[in-house]
PDB file of C-alpha atoms and ligand atoms in Angstrom:
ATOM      1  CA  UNK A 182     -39.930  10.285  -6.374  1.00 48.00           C
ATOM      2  CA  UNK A 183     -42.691   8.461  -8.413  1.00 51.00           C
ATOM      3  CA  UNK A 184     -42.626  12.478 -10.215  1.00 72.00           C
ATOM      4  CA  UNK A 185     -39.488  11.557 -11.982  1.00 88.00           C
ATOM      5  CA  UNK A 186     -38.739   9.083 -14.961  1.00 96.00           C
ATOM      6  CA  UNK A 187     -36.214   6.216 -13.414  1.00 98.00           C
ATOM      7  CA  UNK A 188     -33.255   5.453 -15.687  1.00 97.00           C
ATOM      8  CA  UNK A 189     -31.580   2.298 -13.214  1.00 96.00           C
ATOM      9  CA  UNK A 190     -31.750   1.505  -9.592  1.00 97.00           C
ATOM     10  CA  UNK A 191     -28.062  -0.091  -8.310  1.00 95.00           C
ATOM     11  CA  UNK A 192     -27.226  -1.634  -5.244  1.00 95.00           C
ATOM     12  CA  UNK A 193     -26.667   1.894  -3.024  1.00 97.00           C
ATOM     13  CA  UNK A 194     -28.271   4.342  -5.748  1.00 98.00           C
ATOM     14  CA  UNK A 195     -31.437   5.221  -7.893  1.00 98.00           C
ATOM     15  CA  UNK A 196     -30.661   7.081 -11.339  1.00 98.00           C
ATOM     16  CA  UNK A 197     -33.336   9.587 -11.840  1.00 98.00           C
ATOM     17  CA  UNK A 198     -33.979  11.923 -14.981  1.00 98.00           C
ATOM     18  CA  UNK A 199     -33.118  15.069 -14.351  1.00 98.00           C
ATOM     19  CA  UNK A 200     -34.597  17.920 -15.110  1.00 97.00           C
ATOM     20  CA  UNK A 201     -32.688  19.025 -17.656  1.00 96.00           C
ATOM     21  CA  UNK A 202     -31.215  17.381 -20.429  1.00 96.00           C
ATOM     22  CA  UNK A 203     -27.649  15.978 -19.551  1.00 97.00           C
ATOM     23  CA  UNK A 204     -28.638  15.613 -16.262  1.00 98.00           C
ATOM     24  CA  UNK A 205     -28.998  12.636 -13.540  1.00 98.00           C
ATOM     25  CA  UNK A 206     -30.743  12.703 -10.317  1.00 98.00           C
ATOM     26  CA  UNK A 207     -28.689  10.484  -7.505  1.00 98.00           C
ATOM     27  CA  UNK A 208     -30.790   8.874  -5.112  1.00 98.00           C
ATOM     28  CA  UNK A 209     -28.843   7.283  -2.076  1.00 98.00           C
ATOM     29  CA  UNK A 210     -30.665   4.424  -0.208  1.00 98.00           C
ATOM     30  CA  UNK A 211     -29.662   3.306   2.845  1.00 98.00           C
ATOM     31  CA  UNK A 212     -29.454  -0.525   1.461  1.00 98.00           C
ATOM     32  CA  UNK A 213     -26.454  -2.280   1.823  1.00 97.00           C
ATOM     33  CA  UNK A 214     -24.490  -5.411  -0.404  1.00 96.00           C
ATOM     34  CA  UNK A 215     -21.725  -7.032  -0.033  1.00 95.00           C
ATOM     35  CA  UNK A 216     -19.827 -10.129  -1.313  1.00 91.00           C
ATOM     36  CA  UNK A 217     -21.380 -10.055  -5.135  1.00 86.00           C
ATOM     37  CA  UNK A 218     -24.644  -9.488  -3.463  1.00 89.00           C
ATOM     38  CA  UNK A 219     -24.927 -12.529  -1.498  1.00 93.00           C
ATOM     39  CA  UNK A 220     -25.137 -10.457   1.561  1.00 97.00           C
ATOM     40  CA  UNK A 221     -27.683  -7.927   2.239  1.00 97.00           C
ATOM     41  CA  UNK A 222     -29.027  -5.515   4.761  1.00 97.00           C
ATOM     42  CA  UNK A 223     -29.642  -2.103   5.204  1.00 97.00           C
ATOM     43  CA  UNK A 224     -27.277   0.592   7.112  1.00 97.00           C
ATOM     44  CA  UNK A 225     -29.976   3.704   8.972  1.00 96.00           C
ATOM     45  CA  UNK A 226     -29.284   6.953   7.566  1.00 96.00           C
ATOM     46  CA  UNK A 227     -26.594   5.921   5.347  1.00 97.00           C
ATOM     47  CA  UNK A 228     -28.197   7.564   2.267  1.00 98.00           C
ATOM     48  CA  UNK A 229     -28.231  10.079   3.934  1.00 98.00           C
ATOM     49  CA  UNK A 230     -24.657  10.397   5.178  1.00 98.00           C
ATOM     50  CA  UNK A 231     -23.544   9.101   1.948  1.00 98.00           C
ATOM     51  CA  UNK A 232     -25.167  11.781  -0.045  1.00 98.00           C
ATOM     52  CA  UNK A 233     -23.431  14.730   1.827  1.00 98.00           C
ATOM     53  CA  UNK A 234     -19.977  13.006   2.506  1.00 98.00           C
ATOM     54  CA  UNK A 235     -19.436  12.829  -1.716  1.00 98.00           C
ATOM     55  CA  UNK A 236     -20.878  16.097  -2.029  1.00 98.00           C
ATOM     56  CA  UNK A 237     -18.224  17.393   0.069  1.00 98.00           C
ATOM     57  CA  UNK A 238     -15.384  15.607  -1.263  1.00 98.00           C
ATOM     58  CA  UNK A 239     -16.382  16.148  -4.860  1.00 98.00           C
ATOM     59  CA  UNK A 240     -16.696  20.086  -4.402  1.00 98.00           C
ATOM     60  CA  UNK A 241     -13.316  20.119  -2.205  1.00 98.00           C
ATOM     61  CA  UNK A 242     -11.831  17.435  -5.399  1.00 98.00           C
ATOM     62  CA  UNK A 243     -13.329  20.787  -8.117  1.00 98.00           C
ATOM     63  CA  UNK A 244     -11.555  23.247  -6.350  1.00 98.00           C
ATOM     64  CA  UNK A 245      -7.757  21.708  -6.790  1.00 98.00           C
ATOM     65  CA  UNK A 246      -9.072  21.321 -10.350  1.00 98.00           C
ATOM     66  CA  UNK A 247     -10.670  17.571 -10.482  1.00 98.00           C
ATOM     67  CA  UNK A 248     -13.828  17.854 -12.955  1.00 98.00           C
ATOM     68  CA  UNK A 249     -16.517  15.663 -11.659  1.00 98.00           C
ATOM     69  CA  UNK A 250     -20.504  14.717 -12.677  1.00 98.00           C
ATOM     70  CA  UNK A 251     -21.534  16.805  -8.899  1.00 98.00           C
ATOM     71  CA  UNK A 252     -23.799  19.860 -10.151  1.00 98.00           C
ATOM     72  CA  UNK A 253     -24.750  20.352  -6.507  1.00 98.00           C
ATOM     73  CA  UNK A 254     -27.242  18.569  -3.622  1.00 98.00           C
ATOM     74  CA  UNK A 255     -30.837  18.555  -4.140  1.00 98.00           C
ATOM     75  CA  UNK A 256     -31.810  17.324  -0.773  1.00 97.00           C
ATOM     76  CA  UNK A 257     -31.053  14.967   2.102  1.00 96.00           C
ATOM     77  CA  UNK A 258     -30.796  12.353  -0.280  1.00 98.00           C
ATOM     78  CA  UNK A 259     -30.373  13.350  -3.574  1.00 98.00           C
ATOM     79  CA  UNK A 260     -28.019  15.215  -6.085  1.00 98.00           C
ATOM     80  CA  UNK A 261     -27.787  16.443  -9.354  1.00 98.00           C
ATOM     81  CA  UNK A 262     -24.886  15.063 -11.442  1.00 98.00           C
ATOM     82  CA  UNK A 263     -23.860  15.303 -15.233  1.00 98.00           C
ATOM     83  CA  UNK A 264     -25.155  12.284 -17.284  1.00 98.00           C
ATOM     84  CA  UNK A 265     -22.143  10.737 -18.521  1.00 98.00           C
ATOM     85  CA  UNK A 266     -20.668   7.490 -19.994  1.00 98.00           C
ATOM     86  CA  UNK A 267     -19.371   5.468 -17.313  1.00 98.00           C
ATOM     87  CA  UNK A 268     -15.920   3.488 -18.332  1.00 98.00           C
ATOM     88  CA  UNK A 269     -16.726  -0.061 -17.329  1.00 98.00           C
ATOM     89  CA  UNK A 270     -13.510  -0.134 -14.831  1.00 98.00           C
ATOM     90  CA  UNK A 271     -13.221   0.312 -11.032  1.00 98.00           C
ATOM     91  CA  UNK A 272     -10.171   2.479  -9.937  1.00 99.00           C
ATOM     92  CA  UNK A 273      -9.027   1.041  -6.781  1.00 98.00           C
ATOM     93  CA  UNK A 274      -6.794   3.057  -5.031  1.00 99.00           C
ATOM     94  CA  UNK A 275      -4.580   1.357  -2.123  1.00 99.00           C
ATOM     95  CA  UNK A 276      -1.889   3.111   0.498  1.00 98.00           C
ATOM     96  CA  UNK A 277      -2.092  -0.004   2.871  1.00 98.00           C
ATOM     97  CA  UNK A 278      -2.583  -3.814   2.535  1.00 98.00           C
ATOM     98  CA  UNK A 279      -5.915  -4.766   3.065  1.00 98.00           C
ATOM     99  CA  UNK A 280      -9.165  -6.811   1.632  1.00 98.00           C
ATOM    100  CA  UNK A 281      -8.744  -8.564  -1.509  1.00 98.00           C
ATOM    101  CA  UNK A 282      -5.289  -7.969  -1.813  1.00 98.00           C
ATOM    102  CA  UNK A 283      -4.109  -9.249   1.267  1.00 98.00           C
ATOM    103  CA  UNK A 284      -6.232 -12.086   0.193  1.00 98.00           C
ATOM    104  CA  UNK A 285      -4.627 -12.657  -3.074  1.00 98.00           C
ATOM    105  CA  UNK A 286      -0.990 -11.814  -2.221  1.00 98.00           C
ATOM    106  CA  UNK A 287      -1.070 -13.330   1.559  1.00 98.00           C
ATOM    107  CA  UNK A 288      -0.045  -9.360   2.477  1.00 98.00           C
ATOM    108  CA  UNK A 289      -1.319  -8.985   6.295  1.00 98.00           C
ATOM    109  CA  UNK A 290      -4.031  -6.566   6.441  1.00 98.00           C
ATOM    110  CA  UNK A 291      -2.867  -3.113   7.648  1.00 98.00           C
ATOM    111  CA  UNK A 292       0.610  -3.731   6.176  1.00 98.00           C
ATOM    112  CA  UNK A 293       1.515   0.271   4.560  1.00 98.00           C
ATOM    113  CA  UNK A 294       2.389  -0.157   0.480  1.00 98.00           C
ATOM    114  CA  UNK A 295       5.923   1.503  -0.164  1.00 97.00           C
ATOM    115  CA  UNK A 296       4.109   3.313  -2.771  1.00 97.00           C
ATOM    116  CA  UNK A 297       0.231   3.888  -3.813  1.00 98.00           C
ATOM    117  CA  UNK A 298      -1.214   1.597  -5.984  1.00 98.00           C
ATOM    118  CA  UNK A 299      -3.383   1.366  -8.856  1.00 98.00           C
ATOM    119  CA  UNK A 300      -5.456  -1.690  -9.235  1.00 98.00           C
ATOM    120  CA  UNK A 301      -8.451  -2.009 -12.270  1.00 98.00           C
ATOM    121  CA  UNK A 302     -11.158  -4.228 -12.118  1.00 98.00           C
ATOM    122  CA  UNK A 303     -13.593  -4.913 -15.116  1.00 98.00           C
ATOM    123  CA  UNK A 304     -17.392  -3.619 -14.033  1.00 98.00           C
ATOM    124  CA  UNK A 305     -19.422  -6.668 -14.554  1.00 97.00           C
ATOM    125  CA  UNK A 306     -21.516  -7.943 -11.894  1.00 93.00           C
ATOM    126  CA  UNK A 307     -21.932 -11.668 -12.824  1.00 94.00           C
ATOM    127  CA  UNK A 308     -18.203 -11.771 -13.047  1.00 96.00           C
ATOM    128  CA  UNK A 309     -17.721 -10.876  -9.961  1.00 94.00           C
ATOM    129  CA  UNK A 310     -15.674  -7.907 -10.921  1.00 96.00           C
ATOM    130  CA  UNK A 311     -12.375  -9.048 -12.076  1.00 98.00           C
ATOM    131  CA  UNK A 312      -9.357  -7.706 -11.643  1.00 98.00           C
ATOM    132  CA  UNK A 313      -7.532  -6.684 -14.795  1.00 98.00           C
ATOM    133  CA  UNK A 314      -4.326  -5.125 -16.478  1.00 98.00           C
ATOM    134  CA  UNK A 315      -3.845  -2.207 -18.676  1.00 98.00           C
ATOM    135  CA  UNK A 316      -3.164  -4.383 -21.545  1.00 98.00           C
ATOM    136  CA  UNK A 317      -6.840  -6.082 -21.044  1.00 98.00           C
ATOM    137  CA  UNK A 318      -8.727  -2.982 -20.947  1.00 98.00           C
ATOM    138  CA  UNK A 319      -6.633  -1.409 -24.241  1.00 97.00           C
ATOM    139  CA  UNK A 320      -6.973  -4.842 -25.864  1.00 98.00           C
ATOM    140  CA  UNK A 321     -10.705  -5.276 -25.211  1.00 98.00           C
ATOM    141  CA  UNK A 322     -11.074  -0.789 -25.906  1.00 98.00           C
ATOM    142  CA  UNK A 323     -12.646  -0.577 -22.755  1.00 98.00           C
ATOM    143  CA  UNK A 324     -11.036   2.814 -22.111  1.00 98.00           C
ATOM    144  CA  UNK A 325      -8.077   4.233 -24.795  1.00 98.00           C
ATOM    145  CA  UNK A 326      -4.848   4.703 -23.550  1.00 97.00           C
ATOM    146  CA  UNK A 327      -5.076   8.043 -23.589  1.00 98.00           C
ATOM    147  CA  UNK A 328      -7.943   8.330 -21.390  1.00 98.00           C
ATOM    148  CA  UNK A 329      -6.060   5.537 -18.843  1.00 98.00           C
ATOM    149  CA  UNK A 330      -3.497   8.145 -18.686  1.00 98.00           C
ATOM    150  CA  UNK A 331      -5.635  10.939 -17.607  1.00 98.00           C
ATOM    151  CA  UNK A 332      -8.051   8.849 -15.355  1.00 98.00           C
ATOM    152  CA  UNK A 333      -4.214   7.275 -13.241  1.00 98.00           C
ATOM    153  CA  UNK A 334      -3.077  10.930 -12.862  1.00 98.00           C
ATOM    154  CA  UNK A 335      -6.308  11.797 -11.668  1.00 98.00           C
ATOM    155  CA  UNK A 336      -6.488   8.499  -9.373  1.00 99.00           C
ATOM    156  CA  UNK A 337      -3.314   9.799  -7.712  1.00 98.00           C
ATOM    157  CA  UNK A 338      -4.037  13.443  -7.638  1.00 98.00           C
ATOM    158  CA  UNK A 339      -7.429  12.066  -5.737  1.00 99.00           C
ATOM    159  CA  UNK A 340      -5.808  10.271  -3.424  1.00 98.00           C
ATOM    160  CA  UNK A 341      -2.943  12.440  -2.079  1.00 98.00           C
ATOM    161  CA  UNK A 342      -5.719  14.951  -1.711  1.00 98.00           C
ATOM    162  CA  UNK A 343      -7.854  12.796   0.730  1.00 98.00           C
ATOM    163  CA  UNK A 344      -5.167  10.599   2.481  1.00 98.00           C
ATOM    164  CA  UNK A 345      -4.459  14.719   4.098  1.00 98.00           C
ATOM    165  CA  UNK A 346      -7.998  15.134   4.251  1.00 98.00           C
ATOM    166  CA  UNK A 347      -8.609  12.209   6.427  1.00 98.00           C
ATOM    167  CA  UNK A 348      -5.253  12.430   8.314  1.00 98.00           C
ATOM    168  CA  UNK A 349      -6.077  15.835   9.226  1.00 98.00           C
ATOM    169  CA  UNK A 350      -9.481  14.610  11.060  1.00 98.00           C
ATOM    170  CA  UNK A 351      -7.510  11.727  12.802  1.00 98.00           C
ATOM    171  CA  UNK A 352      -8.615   8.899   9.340  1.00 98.00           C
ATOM    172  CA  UNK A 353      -6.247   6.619   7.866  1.00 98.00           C
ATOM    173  CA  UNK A 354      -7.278   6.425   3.958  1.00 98.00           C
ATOM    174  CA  UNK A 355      -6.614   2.622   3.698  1.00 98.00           C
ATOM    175  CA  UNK A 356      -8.186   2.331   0.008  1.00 98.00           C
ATOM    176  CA  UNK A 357     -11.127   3.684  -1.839  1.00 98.00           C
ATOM    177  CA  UNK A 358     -12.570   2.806  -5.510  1.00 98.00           C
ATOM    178  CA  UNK A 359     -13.674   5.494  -7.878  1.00 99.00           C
ATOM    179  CA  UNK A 360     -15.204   5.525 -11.133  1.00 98.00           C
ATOM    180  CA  UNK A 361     -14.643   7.738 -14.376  1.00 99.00           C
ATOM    181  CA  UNK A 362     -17.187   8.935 -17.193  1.00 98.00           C
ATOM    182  CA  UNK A 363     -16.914   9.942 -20.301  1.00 98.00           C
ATOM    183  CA  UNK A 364     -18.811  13.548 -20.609  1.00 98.00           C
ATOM    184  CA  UNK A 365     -19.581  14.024 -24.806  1.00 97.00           C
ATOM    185  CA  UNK A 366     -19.258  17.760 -25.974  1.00 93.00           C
ATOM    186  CA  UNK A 367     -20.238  16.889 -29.770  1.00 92.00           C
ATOM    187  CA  UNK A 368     -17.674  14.511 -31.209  1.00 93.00           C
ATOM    188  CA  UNK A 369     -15.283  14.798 -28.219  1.00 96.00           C
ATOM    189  CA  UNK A 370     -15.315  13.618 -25.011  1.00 98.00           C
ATOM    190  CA  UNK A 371     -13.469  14.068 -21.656  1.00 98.00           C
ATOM    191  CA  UNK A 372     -12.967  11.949 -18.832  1.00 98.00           C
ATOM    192  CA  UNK A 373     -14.949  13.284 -15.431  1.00 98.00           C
ATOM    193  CA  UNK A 374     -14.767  11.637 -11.921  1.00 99.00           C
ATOM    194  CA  UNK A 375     -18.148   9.904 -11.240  1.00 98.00           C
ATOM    195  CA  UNK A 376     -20.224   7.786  -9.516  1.00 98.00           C
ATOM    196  CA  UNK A 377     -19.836   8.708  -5.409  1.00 98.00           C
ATOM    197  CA  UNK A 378     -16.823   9.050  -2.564  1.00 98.00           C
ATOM    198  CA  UNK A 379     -18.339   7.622   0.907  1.00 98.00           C
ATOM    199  CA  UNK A 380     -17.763   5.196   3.482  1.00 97.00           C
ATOM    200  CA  UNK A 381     -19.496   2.460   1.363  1.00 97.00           C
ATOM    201  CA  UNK A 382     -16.286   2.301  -1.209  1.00 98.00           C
ATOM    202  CA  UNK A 383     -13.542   3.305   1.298  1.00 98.00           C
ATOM    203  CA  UNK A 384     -11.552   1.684   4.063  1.00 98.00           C
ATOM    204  CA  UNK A 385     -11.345   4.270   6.745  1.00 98.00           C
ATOM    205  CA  UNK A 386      -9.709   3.393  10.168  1.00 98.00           C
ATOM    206  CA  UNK A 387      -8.930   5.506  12.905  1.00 98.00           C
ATOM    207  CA  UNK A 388      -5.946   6.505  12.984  1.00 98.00           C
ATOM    208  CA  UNK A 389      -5.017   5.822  16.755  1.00 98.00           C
ATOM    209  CA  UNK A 390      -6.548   2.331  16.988  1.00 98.00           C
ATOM    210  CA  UNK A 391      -7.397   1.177  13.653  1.00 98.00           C
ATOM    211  CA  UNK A 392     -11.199   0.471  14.059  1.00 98.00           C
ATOM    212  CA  UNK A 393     -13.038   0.706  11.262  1.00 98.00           C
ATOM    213  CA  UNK A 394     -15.243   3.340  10.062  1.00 98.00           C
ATOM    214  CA  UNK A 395     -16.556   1.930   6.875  1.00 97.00           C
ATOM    215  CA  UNK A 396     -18.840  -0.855   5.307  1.00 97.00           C
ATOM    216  CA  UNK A 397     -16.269  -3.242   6.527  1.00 97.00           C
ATOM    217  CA  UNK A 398     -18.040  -3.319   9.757  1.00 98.00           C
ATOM    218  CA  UNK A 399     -21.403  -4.273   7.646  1.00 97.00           C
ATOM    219  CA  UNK A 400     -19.680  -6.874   5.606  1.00 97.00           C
ATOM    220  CA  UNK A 401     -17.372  -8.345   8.504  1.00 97.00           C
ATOM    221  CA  UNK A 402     -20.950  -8.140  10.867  1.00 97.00           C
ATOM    222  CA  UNK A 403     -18.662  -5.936  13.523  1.00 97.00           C
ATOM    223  CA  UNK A 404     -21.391  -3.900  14.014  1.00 97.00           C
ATOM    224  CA  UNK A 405     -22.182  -0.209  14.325  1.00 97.00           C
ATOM    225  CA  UNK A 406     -22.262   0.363  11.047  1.00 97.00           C
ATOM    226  CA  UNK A 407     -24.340   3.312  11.239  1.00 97.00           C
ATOM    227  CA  UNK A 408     -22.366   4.619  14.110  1.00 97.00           C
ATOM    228  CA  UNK A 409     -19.320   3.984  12.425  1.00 98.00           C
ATOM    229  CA  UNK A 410     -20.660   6.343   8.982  1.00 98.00           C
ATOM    230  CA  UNK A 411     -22.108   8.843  11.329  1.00 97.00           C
ATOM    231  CA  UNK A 412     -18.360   9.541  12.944  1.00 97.00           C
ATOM    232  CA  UNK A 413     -16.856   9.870   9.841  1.00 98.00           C
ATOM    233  CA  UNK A 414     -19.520  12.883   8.714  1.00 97.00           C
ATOM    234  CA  UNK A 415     -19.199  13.730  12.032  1.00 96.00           C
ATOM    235  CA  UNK A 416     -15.463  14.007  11.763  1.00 97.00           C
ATOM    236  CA  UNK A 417     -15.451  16.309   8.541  1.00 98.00           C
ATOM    237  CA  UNK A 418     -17.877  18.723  10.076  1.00 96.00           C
ATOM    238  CA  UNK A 419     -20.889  18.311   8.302  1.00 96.00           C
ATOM    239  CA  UNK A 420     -24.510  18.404   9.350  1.00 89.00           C
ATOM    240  CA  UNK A 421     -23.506  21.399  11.611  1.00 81.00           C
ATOM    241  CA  UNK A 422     -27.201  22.278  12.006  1.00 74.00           C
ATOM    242  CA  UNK A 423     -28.242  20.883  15.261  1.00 75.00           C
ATOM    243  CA  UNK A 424     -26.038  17.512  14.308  1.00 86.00           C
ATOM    244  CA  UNK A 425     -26.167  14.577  12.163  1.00 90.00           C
ATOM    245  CA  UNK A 426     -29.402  12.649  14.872  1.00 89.00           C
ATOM    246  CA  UNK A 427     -31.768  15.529  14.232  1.00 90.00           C
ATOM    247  CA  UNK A 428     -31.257  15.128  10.179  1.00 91.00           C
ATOM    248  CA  UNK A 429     -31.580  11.697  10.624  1.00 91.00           C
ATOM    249  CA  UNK A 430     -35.088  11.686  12.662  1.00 91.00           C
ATOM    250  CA  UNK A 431     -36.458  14.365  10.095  1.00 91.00           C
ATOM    251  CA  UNK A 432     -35.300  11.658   6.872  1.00 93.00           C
ATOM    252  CA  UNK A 433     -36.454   8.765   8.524  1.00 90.00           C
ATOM    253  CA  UNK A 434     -40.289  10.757   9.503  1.00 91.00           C
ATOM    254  CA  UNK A 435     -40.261  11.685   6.251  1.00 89.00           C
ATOM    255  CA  UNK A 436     -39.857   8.235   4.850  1.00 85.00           C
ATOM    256  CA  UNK A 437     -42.717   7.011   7.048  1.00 87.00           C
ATOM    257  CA  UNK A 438     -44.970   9.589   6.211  1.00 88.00           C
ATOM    258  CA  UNK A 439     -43.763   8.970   2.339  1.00 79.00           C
ATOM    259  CA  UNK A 440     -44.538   5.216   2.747  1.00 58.00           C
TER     260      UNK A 440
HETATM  261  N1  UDP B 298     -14.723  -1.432  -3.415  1.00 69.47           N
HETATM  262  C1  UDP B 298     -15.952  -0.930  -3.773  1.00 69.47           C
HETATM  263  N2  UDP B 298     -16.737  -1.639  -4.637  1.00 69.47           N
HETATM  264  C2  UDP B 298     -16.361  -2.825  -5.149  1.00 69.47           C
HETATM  265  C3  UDP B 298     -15.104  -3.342  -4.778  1.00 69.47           C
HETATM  266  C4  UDP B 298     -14.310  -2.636  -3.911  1.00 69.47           C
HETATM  267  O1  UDP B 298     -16.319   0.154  -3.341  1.00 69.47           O
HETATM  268  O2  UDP B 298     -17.116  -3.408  -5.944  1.00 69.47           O
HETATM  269  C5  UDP B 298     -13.862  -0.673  -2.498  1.00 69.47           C
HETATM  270  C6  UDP B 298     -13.841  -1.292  -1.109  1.00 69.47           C
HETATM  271  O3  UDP B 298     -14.788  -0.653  -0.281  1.00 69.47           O
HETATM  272  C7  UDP B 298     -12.446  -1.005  -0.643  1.00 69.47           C
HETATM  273  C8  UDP B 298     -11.614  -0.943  -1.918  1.00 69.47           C
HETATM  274  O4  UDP B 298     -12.537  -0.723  -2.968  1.00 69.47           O
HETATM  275  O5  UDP B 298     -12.379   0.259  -0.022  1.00 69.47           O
HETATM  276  C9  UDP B 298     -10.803  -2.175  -2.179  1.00 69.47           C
HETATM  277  O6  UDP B 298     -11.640  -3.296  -2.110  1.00 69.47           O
HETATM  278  P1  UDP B 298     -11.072  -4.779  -2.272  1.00 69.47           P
HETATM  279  O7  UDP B 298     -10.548  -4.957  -3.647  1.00 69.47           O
HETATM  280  O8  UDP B 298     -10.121  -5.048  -1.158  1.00 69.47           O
HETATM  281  O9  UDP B 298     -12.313  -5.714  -2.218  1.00 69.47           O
HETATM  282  P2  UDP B 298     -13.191  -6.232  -1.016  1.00 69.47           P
HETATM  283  O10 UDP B 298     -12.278  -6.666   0.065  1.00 69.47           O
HETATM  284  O11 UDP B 298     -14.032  -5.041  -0.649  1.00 69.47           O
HETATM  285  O12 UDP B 298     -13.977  -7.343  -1.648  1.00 69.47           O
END
């Protein structure tokens, strides 16, 4: 790692330089926040998990036509991506009622939305990421109008694909946030899903009994939060190489051995 020039270290990822220009190495860690930071941990293996759960979605989200930052894995815990310029908003997606908005609307968690809905909150940490309208992010130019428009219809696209998805391995896709770039081809740019799709910025519950398979467990101290990412991955079929525990033990020698 220490080979590599590092560009910004977030909560759940390290930005590398990539080798090329125009290019990003993601590192997933397996560290954990919740509540504006103010609650802190770490989840085993969910780098890991993480890693090859977005990889999957993103390639499955580029073949019905969704352009995204994923140039492909590197290795159990990092990927190459397209450097881009991140729009400073948080797409939450919602089917049912759950988390803040139950909060702020008194909707009982697990209540299903007559229709899927769009929420925007401004990225900014010591704000606490606020929730905002349309008219705030055209007034303040945080994203043109025109580039709203594509990033909803993609929003929606994204969703209806993995709400089936999930279904179809027994997951009800309660809501999930995704962010949007802006990738520069001389004067013009285009708007690109980002950032990552996993467990840590989903609500996933199973379908029969509603327990949760997400970082909801972490941040509500259910526990089995590594258990709970593990049956997700589990559930879409990846690590089919001699399952998701020997992957894990080889990561976590090689961190020791690293350290
Ligand atoms: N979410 C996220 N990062 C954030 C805020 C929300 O990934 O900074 C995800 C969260 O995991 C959930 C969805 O967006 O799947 C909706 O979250 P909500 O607004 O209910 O906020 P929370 O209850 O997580 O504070």
């Amino acid at each position: 790692m220490s080979r590599r020039r590092q560009i910004y270290e977030g909560k759940a990822k390290i930005l590398y330089e990539g080798p090329e220009p125009g290019t990003i190495i993601q590192y997933f860690k397996d560290d954990a926040t919740a509540f504006d930071n103010k609650k802190k941990g770490t989840i085993n293996g969910k780098g890991v998990i993480n890693n090859r759960v977005s990889e999957h979605i993103f390639t499955l989200l580029g073949h019905i036509g969704i352009p995204s930052h994923f140039i492909r894995r590197l290795n159990m815990r990092e990927q190459l991506v397209k450097q881009v310029e991140i729009v400073p908003i948080e797409v939450i997606v919602r089917n049912v009622a759950a988390g803040s908005l139950s909060k702020r609307l008194g909707i009982e968690e697990g209540t299903p939305l007559p229709h899927t809905l769009l929420e925007y909150c401004y990225k900014d940490d010591a704000l606490g990421d606020p929730l905002v309208a349309e008219e705030h992010i055209a007034c303040f130019g945080w994203a043109t109008q025109e580039e709203m428009q594509d990033i909803s219809a993609m929003a929606i696209r994204i969703n209806d694909f993995m709400a089936g998805m999930f279904a179809g391995i027994g997951i009800k896709l309660v809501d999930f946030k995704l962010e949007f770039g802006r990738l520069f081809d001389g004067d013009f740019s285009r708007i690109i899903l980002a950032d990552e799709i996993s467990p840590d910025g989903c609500r996933l519950w199973d379908i029969e009994t509603n327990e949760k398979l997400d970082k909801d467990r972490f941040r509500r101290d259910l526990g089995g939060e590594a258990e709970a990412y593990q049956e997700v991955a589990r559930r879409m079929g990846l690590f089919p190489e001699g399952g998701i525990s020997e992957v894990l033990d080889l990561d976590s020698e090689r961190k020791k051995r690293g350290k």
